[in-house]
């Protein structure tokens, strides 16, 4: 019992260290249903955060939708516009899923294909603890690179929308949920 408590305490301290890192970067995902604030952790996923911020700075995400919404799983965006036209990311990044961050509720992670190094621009927010998406010693997982700090109620609102199949894709919201922009948030002094 003491060992388990010590382990939980160590995890809490590690999470506090990540949250307190002054090199973390904050962004706002501004959608037509509200704003989700996210803190990115470049110390744990440097290439993923670099790539994501490059897409933010070039307004890549503007006009894209949450195209995959699965209740009690994830809400995913970064690949399709309202007409389900695919927007291809200009580059992919190496998988950084063995970084010690877990796909727990409220974290943001990169979507990818079966190729572990195929993450480009599509991302998702975990709506529950999805530790099955984490790396294991025998397989890569999905790279967590930040966490929601405000606006989880907006993510929950998105999670609850009615979905259907559009252009052969399942779990697409019946009414598009559009990303107006994703922007950096300057730290407060």
mmCIF file of C-alpha atoms in Angstrom:
data_model
loop_
_atom_site.group_PDB
_atom_site.id
_atom_site.type_symbol
_atom_site.label_atom_id
_atom_site.label_comp_id
_atom_site.label_asym_id
_atom_site.label_seq_id
_atom_site.Cartn_x
_atom_site.Cartn_y
_atom_site.Cartn_z
ATOM 1 C CA UNK A 1 0.000 0.000 0.000
ATOM 2 C CA UNK A 2 2.782 2.432 0.900
ATOM 3 C CA UNK A 3 4.563 1.681 -2.378
ATOM 4 C CA UNK A 4 1.366 2.490 -4.341
ATOM 5 C CA UNK A 5 0.870 5.759 -2.466
ATOM 6 C CA UNK A 6 4.513 6.701 -3.106
ATOM 7 C CA UNK A 7 4.091 5.955 -6.799
ATOM 8 C CA UNK A 8 0.932 8.074 -7.029
ATOM 9 C CA UNK A 9 2.657 10.903 -5.155
ATOM 10 C CA UNK A 10 5.636 10.699 -7.548
ATOM 11 C CA UNK A 11 3.286 10.908 -10.536
ATOM 12 C CA UNK A 12 1.565 13.945 -9.051
ATOM 13 C CA UNK A 13 4.907 15.653 -8.506
ATOM 14 C CA UNK A 14 5.993 14.857 -12.074
ATOM 15 C CA UNK A 15 2.759 16.322 -13.419
ATOM 16 C CA UNK A 16 3.271 19.442 -11.299
ATOM 17 C CA UNK A 17 6.817 19.802 -12.694
ATOM 18 C CA UNK A 18 5.499 19.640 -16.259
ATOM 19 C CA UNK A 19 2.791 22.196 -15.512
ATOM 20 C CA UNK A 20 5.285 24.570 -13.906
ATOM 21 C CA UNK A 21 7.846 24.425 -16.755
ATOM 22 C CA UNK A 22 8.434 27.996 -17.915
ATOM 23 C CA UNK A 23 9.218 26.761 -21.442
ATOM 24 C CA UNK A 24 5.668 25.490 -21.900
ATOM 25 C CA UNK A 25 3.677 27.312 -24.574
ATOM 26 C CA UNK A 26 -0.035 28.072 -24.453
ATOM 27 C CA UNK A 27 -2.411 28.174 -27.397
ATOM 28 C CA UNK A 28 -6.126 28.754 -27.785
ATOM 29 C CA UNK A 29 -8.216 26.606 -30.091
ATOM 30 C CA UNK A 30 -10.970 29.041 -31.064
ATOM 31 C CA UNK A 31 -14.004 27.218 -32.451
ATOM 32 C CA UNK A 32 -17.463 28.369 -33.443
ATOM 33 C CA UNK A 33 -18.782 26.811 -30.190
ATOM 34 C CA UNK A 34 -16.147 28.193 -27.788
ATOM 35 C CA UNK A 35 -12.467 28.300 -26.933
ATOM 36 C CA UNK A 36 -10.211 25.579 -25.550
ATOM 37 C CA UNK A 37 -6.924 26.684 -23.947
ATOM 38 C CA UNK A 38 -4.071 24.199 -24.186
ATOM 39 C CA UNK A 39 -0.623 24.161 -22.618
ATOM 40 C CA UNK A 40 2.005 22.497 -24.829
ATOM 41 C CA UNK A 41 5.048 20.765 -23.332
ATOM 42 C CA UNK A 42 8.087 21.108 -25.616
ATOM 43 C CA UNK A 43 10.394 19.551 -23.021
ATOM 44 C CA UNK A 44 8.521 16.247 -23.464
ATOM 45 C CA UNK A 45 7.694 16.376 -27.190
ATOM 46 C CA UNK A 46 10.005 18.925 -28.845
ATOM 47 C CA UNK A 47 9.499 17.927 -32.488
ATOM 48 C CA UNK A 48 5.748 17.513 -32.094
ATOM 49 C CA UNK A 49 5.353 20.909 -30.414
ATOM 50 C CA UNK A 50 7.646 22.581 -32.983
ATOM 51 C CA UNK A 51 5.601 21.125 -35.862
ATOM 52 C CA UNK A 52 2.260 22.006 -34.243
ATOM 53 C CA UNK A 53 3.341 25.603 -33.579
ATOM 54 C CA UNK A 54 4.574 25.977 -37.159
ATOM 55 C CA UNK A 55 1.107 24.946 -38.338
ATOM 56 C CA UNK A 56 -0.441 27.427 -35.862
ATOM 57 C CA UNK A 57 1.814 30.254 -37.056
ATOM 58 C CA UNK A 58 0.910 29.638 -40.716
ATOM 59 C CA UNK A 59 -2.844 29.488 -39.900
ATOM 60 C CA UNK A 60 -3.009 25.903 -41.183
ATOM 61 C CA UNK A 61 -5.915 25.007 -38.875
ATOM 62 C CA UNK A 62 -8.146 27.975 -39.784
ATOM 63 C CA UNK A 63 -11.410 26.679 -41.266
ATOM 64 C CA UNK A 64 -10.789 23.026 -40.436
ATOM 65 C CA UNK A 65 -13.366 21.035 -38.476
ATOM 66 C CA UNK A 66 -13.566 18.481 -35.713
ATOM 67 C CA UNK A 67 -14.066 15.612 -38.141
ATOM 68 C CA UNK A 68 -14.036 12.697 -35.696
ATOM 69 C CA UNK A 69 -16.040 12.831 -32.481
ATOM 70 C CA UNK A 70 -16.381 9.643 -30.462
ATOM 71 C CA UNK A 71 -18.276 9.895 -27.162
ATOM 72 C CA UNK A 72 -16.129 8.872 -24.163
ATOM 73 C CA UNK A 73 -13.060 8.564 -26.389
ATOM 74 C CA UNK A 74 -11.686 11.527 -28.383
ATOM 75 C CA UNK A 75 -12.519 14.635 -30.373
ATOM 76 C CA UNK A 76 -10.206 14.936 -33.397
ATOM 77 C CA UNK A 77 -9.399 17.775 -35.800
ATOM 78 C CA UNK A 78 -6.707 19.093 -38.090
ATOM 79 C CA UNK A 79 -7.354 17.328 -41.375
ATOM 80 C CA UNK A 80 -10.609 18.333 -43.083
ATOM 81 C CA UNK A 81 -12.602 21.429 -43.940
ATOM 82 C CA UNK A 82 -16.402 21.763 -43.841
ATOM 83 C CA UNK A 83 -16.694 20.191 -47.302
ATOM 84 C CA UNK A 84 -14.557 17.232 -46.163
ATOM 85 C CA UNK A 85 -11.662 18.329 -48.350
ATOM 86 C CA UNK A 86 -8.437 16.951 -46.907
ATOM 87 C CA UNK A 87 -5.719 19.448 -45.995
ATOM 88 C CA UNK A 88 -2.373 17.688 -45.993
ATOM 89 C CA UNK A 89 0.251 18.762 -43.494
ATOM 90 C CA UNK A 90 3.534 19.905 -45.056
ATOM 91 C CA UNK A 91 5.571 17.529 -42.897
ATOM 92 C CA UNK A 92 5.371 14.656 -40.450
ATOM 93 C CA UNK A 93 7.325 14.192 -37.248
ATOM 94 C CA UNK A 94 9.084 11.394 -35.463
ATOM 95 C CA UNK A 95 6.982 9.598 -32.863
ATOM 96 C CA UNK A 96 7.660 10.905 -29.343
ATOM 97 C CA UNK A 97 5.128 8.780 -27.476
ATOM 98 C CA UNK A 98 7.710 7.322 -25.064
ATOM 99 C CA UNK A 99 8.026 10.736 -23.413
ATOM 100 C CA UNK A 100 6.365 9.808 -20.108
ATOM 101 C CA UNK A 101 3.090 11.628 -20.837
ATOM 102 C CA UNK A 102 -0.066 9.533 -20.905
ATOM 103 C CA UNK A 103 -3.238 9.772 -22.992
ATOM 104 C CA UNK A 104 -5.364 10.771 -20.017
ATOM 105 C CA UNK A 105 -8.553 12.822 -20.024
ATOM 106 C CA UNK A 106 -7.890 16.390 -21.097
ATOM 107 C CA UNK A 107 -4.561 15.779 -22.808
ATOM 108 C CA UNK A 108 -3.878 16.638 -26.437
ATOM 109 C CA UNK A 109 -2.078 14.156 -28.665
ATOM 110 C CA UNK A 110 -1.213 13.614 -32.321
ATOM 111 C CA UNK A 111 -3.253 11.336 -34.544
ATOM 112 C CA UNK A 112 -1.320 9.180 -36.992
ATOM 113 C CA UNK A 113 -1.631 6.219 -39.336
ATOM 114 C CA UNK A 114 -0.168 2.776 -38.648
ATOM 115 C CA UNK A 115 3.232 4.334 -39.423
ATOM 116 C CA UNK A 116 4.417 5.603 -36.009
ATOM 117 C CA UNK A 117 6.211 8.562 -37.625
ATOM 118 C CA UNK A 118 3.248 9.776 -39.705
ATOM 119 C CA UNK A 119 1.777 12.467 -37.397
ATOM 120 C CA UNK A 120 1.434 15.720 -39.303
ATOM 121 C CA UNK A 121 -1.350 18.084 -38.262
ATOM 122 C CA UNK A 122 -4.258 16.000 -37.006
ATOM 123 C CA UNK A 123 -4.632 16.103 -33.247
ATOM 124 C CA UNK A 124 -7.135 14.899 -30.702
ATOM 125 C CA UNK A 125 -8.215 15.704 -27.180
ATOM 126 C CA UNK A 126 -8.714 12.709 -24.924
ATOM 127 C CA UNK A 127 -12.210 12.701 -23.446
ATOM 128 C CA UNK A 128 -11.378 9.884 -21.027
ATOM 129 C CA UNK A 129 -8.261 8.083 -19.872
ATOM 130 C CA UNK A 130 -7.096 6.285 -23.023
ATOM 131 C CA UNK A 131 -3.943 4.655 -21.719
ATOM 132 C CA UNK A 132 -4.263 1.957 -24.380
ATOM 133 C CA UNK A 133 -2.978 4.660 -26.769
ATOM 134 C CA UNK A 134 0.261 5.047 -24.779
ATOM 135 C CA UNK A 135 3.583 3.572 -25.850
ATOM 136 C CA UNK A 136 4.547 0.191 -24.438
ATOM 137 C CA UNK A 137 7.956 -1.500 -24.495
ATOM 138 C CA UNK A 138 6.949 -3.428 -27.615
ATOM 139 C CA UNK A 139 5.043 -0.756 -29.607
ATOM 140 C CA UNK A 140 4.919 3.003 -30.114
ATOM 141 C CA UNK A 141 1.857 4.895 -28.983
ATOM 142 C CA UNK A 142 0.317 8.249 -29.810
ATOM 143 C CA UNK A 143 2.340 11.299 -28.784
ATOM 144 C CA UNK A 144 0.839 13.400 -26.006
ATOM 145 C CA UNK A 145 2.202 16.930 -26.233
ATOM 146 C CA UNK A 146 0.038 19.025 -23.926
ATOM 147 C CA UNK A 147 -3.088 19.368 -21.827
ATOM 148 C CA UNK A 148 -6.272 21.401 -21.737
ATOM 149 C CA UNK A 149 -6.037 24.137 -19.110
ATOM 150 C CA UNK A 150 -9.362 25.883 -19.764
ATOM 151 C CA UNK A 151 -12.426 25.128 -21.828
ATOM 152 C CA UNK A 152 -12.855 21.434 -21.137
ATOM 153 C CA UNK A 153 -16.588 22.202 -21.064
ATOM 154 C CA UNK A 154 -16.276 23.248 -24.736
ATOM 155 C CA UNK A 155 -14.578 19.922 -25.523
ATOM 156 C CA UNK A 156 -17.413 18.156 -23.681
ATOM 157 C CA UNK A 157 -19.980 20.102 -25.713
ATOM 158 C CA UNK A 158 -18.244 18.932 -28.898
ATOM 159 C CA UNK A 159 -18.120 15.369 -27.575
ATOM 160 C CA UNK A 160 -21.919 15.330 -27.195
ATOM 161 C CA UNK A 161 -22.891 16.375 -30.737
ATOM 162 C CA UNK A 162 -24.793 14.053 -33.046
ATOM 163 C CA UNK A 163 -22.564 12.359 -35.596
ATOM 164 C CA UNK A 164 -22.962 10.329 -38.744
ATOM 165 C CA UNK A 165 -21.092 9.105 -41.778
ATOM 166 C CA UNK A 166 -19.919 11.699 -44.310
ATOM 167 C CA UNK A 167 -17.862 10.918 -47.417
ATOM 168 C CA UNK A 168 -17.307 7.405 -46.077
ATOM 169 C CA UNK A 169 -15.998 8.616 -42.710
ATOM 170 C CA UNK A 170 -17.795 7.661 -39.504
ATOM 171 C CA UNK A 171 -18.217 9.832 -36.393
ATOM 172 C CA UNK A 172 -18.378 13.135 -38.284
ATOM 173 C CA UNK A 173 -20.529 15.787 -36.556
ATOM 174 C CA UNK A 174 -23.822 16.323 -38.389
ATOM 175 C CA UNK A 175 -23.339 20.086 -37.959
ATOM 176 C CA UNK A 176 -19.708 21.095 -38.591
ATOM 177 C CA UNK A 177 -17.719 22.374 -35.632
ATOM 178 C CA UNK A 178 -15.250 24.775 -37.191
ATOM 179 C CA UNK A 179 -11.859 25.849 -35.895
ATOM 180 C CA UNK A 180 -11.845 29.588 -36.508
ATOM 181 C CA UNK A 181 -8.168 29.766 -35.559
ATOM 182 C CA UNK A 182 -5.550 28.392 -33.228
ATOM 183 C CA UNK A 183 -3.344 31.115 -31.784
ATOM 184 C CA UNK A 184 -0.475 31.422 -29.373
ATOM 185 C CA UNK A 185 -1.203 32.990 -26.011
ATOM 186 C CA UNK A 186 1.517 35.182 -24.599
ATOM 187 C CA UNK A 187 2.440 34.415 -20.976
ATOM 188 C CA UNK A 188 1.285 36.853 -18.334
ATOM 189 C CA UNK A 189 4.034 38.689 -16.489
#
